[in-house]
Amino acid sequence: MLLAVDWGTSSLRGALIDPQGRVLSERASARGILSVPAGGFGEVFDAEFGDWSALADLCLISGMAGSRQGWAEAAYCACPAGFGDLSRQLLWLPAAPGPARARRAIVPGLCCETDGVPDVMRGEEVQVFGALALLGLQDATLVLPGTHSKWVTARAGRVQHFRTAMTGEFYALLRSQSLLSRTLPPDDGDLDEPAFLDGVSRALRGPGLLQTAFSVRTLALFERTAPAAMPSYLSGLVIGEELRAQPLEAGGEVVAMGSAALLTRYRLALAQRRISVRAIGAEATWHGLRALADNLETP
Amino acid sequence: MLLAVDWGTSSLRGALIDPQGRVLSERASARGILSVPAGGFGEVFDAEFGDWSALADLCLISGMAGSRQGWAEAAYCACPAGFGDLSRQLLWLPAAPGPARARRAIVPGLCCETDGVPDVMRGEEVQVFGALALLGLQDATLVLPGTHSKWVTARAGRVQHFRTAMTGEFYALLRSQSLLSRTLPPDDGDLDEPAFLDGVSRALRGPGLLQTAFSVRTLALFERTAPAAMPSYLSGLVIGEELRAQPLEAGGEVVAMGSAALLTRYRLALAQRRISVRAIGAEATWHGLRALADNLETP
């Protein structure tokens, strides 16, 4: 029995998975690593998953728990990296005191280098390998949109290369902290599709977000766009800017993983570049961790 | 005698200028329009410039004082716009009670349109016309770097077109509000020139700030760049991103106006695109307002 844990910056999710890969139960909480004081990770883990630890033989933890600010610092596997590299570089944690019998390990992240600059991911690599396995793909372009979107190129079942775009974070900063926030109404999360698409196509035409973002102010000033539509328009500008920088070939396909709301936006935006989207949900993480457990060489 | 006032978002500057164009005295305070309560502009003006109002025949006010959030909303002249358009669309304020004899007017701003989106400026147009006159130029590319940088194309002495880039604001957001701020030391304002130039050249190569900004995090994570150099590196990334979007021809010249510290950075950055900089100081504003006063048709 596997206890699979995805411990990210702002959330903590876990699943109890049987040897046949069936998810018996799932839990999620807001105890992301930013909410855990230094040295407090074991305690939070026990509070959240102590009962399940007694049922499982093995516990695999992916995500930011393996970062310098996390539970213990796991390695980064250099790309190109395959599933075997993850399993060979697991960071085994000391056995917990008490009745829990599950051995616990943190999954390493991935790193790669572009133009002399490193890039990193932690947690997304498990989703990527899980998705490739679920879809039966060896070669694919994948996107994991979010605060820091990841664009991943897989070749022959390995992660060849990836790039991070700070799309979600830029949106939040512009939305809430910038001068633009003064003319933006509260974001109810609803998508105004025409305004979103207008933002995407404007961003795709360039000349770049430093300039296009100012249109949020001027379109409001000249009352060209309804205030309620402006958050969707800004979202389109930022996501469109992310897509403008991607080397994508019209007619191609991208595998996308993330929340349903975000996937709707990426599907709409990518259609403007004539790219179709194959969506996959949170099951990719559990599938990836289960496969990692199955392929483990006993240490 | 002219009382020339430049009333911006965060600062208020004034000068008393004689008919020969000599600046007799200057004053500056932090009473930008954001610090003035609605309806309080006349009072602040009198407190700051009441004595000078009694000495001057005319007072011309440029900047955000003419915006919807300012003293009174002045027009935007549509580009292409010349000096004469500003003087024809001055917004005359009602005469003040008391001994002040200076007639007072707010200078209009400029607007233009690119790809269906309006752009606006208030205050910079006076600097631009002042700089063109001081330098004896009819045709020029001008940049006014700052929170919202303005890139201006002048042809035959008129402003043909301009674009706003939110460069300074993006820098401040990334510097102080983003995830990157966690690994950045306090900014002492010192310029680390190699780090700055590294940021500029990386930005000029692309693929865009959403991606290049993440290098601030990873270069720190892998200890590739000294922490003290990172604010300069980020500044280079953001200014380089601004320049990447400008249609500039190598070997050309740009007229730049702004603080000495910013002009140093833009001179270094523009050199990477083989553009030389002709710098001009705050005197452009006073020269522009004096020239406007001299060319005024008495209403």
Coordinates of C-alpha atoms in Angstrom, one line a residue, chain B residues 73-192:
Chain B
E73 CA -9.8 67.6 -16.3
A74 CA -8.0 69.0 -19.3
A75 CA -8.3 67.6 -22.8
Y76 CA -6.0 65.1 -24.6
C77 CA -4.7 66.5 -28.0
A78 CA -4.8 63.7 -30.5
C79 CA -1.4 62.9 -32.2
P80 CA 0.1 64.0 -34.5
A81 CA 0.1 67.1 -32.2
G82 CA 2.2 70.2 -32.2
F83 CA 3.0 72.9 -29.8
G84 CA 0.1 75.0 -31.2
D85 CA -2.4 72.3 -30.3
L86 CA -1.4 72.5 -26.7
S87 CA -1.8 76.3 -26.6
R88 CA -5.2 76.1 -28.3
Q89 CA -6.6 73.6 -25.8
L90 CA -5.4 75.1 -22.6
L91 CA -7.9 74.7 -19.8
W92 CA -8.3 78.2 -18.1
L93 CA -9.1 78.0 -14.4
P94 CA -11.4 80.6 -12.8
A95 CA -9.6 83.6 -11.4
A96 CA -8.5 83.1 -7.8
P97 CA -9.9 85.5 -5.1
G98 CA -7.4 87.8 -3.4
P99 CA -4.4 89.6 -4.6
A100 CA -3.0 87.0 -7.0
R101 CA -3.1 88.4 -10.5
A102 CA -1.7 85.5 -12.5
R103 CA -4.1 83.9 -14.9
R104 CA -3.9 80.2 -14.6
A105 CA -4.2 77.4 -17.1
I106 CA -3.7 73.7 -17.2
V107 CA -1.9 72.3 -20.2
P108 CA -3.7 69.4 -22.1
G109 CA -2.1 66.0 -22.4
L110 CA -1.6 64.0 -25.6
C111 CA -3.3 60.8 -26.8
C112 CA -2.6 58.4 -29.6
E113 CA -3.9 55.1 -30.8
T114 CA -2.0 51.9 -31.7
D115 CA -3.7 48.7 -32.9
G116 CA -7.1 49.9 -31.6
V117 CA -5.7 50.8 -28.1
P118 CA -5.4 54.4 -26.8
D119 CA -2.3 55.6 -25.1
V120 CA -2.0 58.8 -23.0
M121 CA 0.6 61.2 -21.5
R122 CA 0.3 64.2 -19.3
G123 CA 3.3 66.4 -18.5
E124 CA 5.8 64.6 -20.8
E125 CA 4.5 66.5 -23.9
V126 CA 5.9 69.7 -22.4
Q127 CA 9.2 68.1 -21.7
V128 CA 9.3 66.8 -25.3
F129 CA 8.5 70.1 -26.9
G130 CA 11.0 71.8 -24.6
A131 CA 13.7 69.3 -25.4
L132 CA 13.1 69.6 -29.2
A133 CA 13.4 73.4 -28.9
L134 CA 16.5 73.3 -26.7
L135 CA 18.3 70.9 -29.0
G136 CA 17.0 72.5 -32.2
L137 CA 15.5 69.3 -33.5
Q138 CA 12.5 68.7 -35.6
D139 CA 12.7 64.9 -35.9
A140 CA 13.8 62.6 -33.0
T141 CA 13.1 59.5 -31.0
L142 CA 12.8 60.4 -27.3
V143 CA 12.6 58.3 -24.2
L144 CA 11.4 59.5 -20.8
P145 CA 12.2 56.6 -18.5
G146 CA 10.4 56.1 -15.2
T147 CA 7.5 54.3 -13.5
H148 CA 5.7 54.5 -16.9
S149 CA 8.4 55.1 -19.6
K150 CA 7.3 57.0 -22.6
W151 CA 8.8 56.4 -26.1
V152 CA 8.1 59.3 -28.4
T153 CA 8.5 59.8 -32.1
A154 CA 8.7 63.4 -33.2
R155 CA 8.5 64.4 -36.9
A156 CA 8.6 68.0 -38.2
G157 CA 8.4 69.3 -34.7
R158 CA 5.2 67.4 -33.9
V159 CA 4.6 64.4 -31.7
Q160 CA 3.8 61.7 -34.3
H161 CA 3.2 58.9 -32.0
F162 CA 4.2 57.5 -28.6
R163 CA 4.0 54.3 -26.5
T164 CA 4.0 53.7 -22.7
A165 CA 6.0 50.8 -21.1
M166 CA 5.3 50.1 -17.4
T167 CA 9.0 49.4 -16.8
G168 CA 9.5 51.1 -13.5
E169 CA 6.3 49.8 -12.0
F170 CA 7.2 46.2 -13.1
Y171 CA 10.6 46.6 -11.5
A172 CA 9.1 47.8 -8.2
L173 CA 6.5 45.0 -8.1
L174 CA 9.1 42.3 -8.8
R175 CA 11.6 43.9 -6.5
S176 CA 9.3 44.2 -3.5
Q177 CA 6.1 42.2 -3.9
S178 CA 7.0 39.0 -5.8
L179 CA 8.5 35.7 -4.8
L180 CA 11.8 37.0 -6.1
S181 CA 11.9 39.7 -3.4
R182 CA 12.6 36.9 -0.8
T183 CA 16.1 36.3 -2.2
L184 CA 16.9 39.9 -3.0
P185 CA 18.9 42.0 -0.6
P186 CA 17.7 45.6 0.1
D187 CA 18.4 47.8 -2.9
D188 CA 21.0 50.4 -1.9
G189 CA 20.5 52.1 -5.4
D190 CA 24.2 51.2 -6.3
L191 CA 24.6 49.9 -9.8
D192 CA 26.5 46.7 -10.3

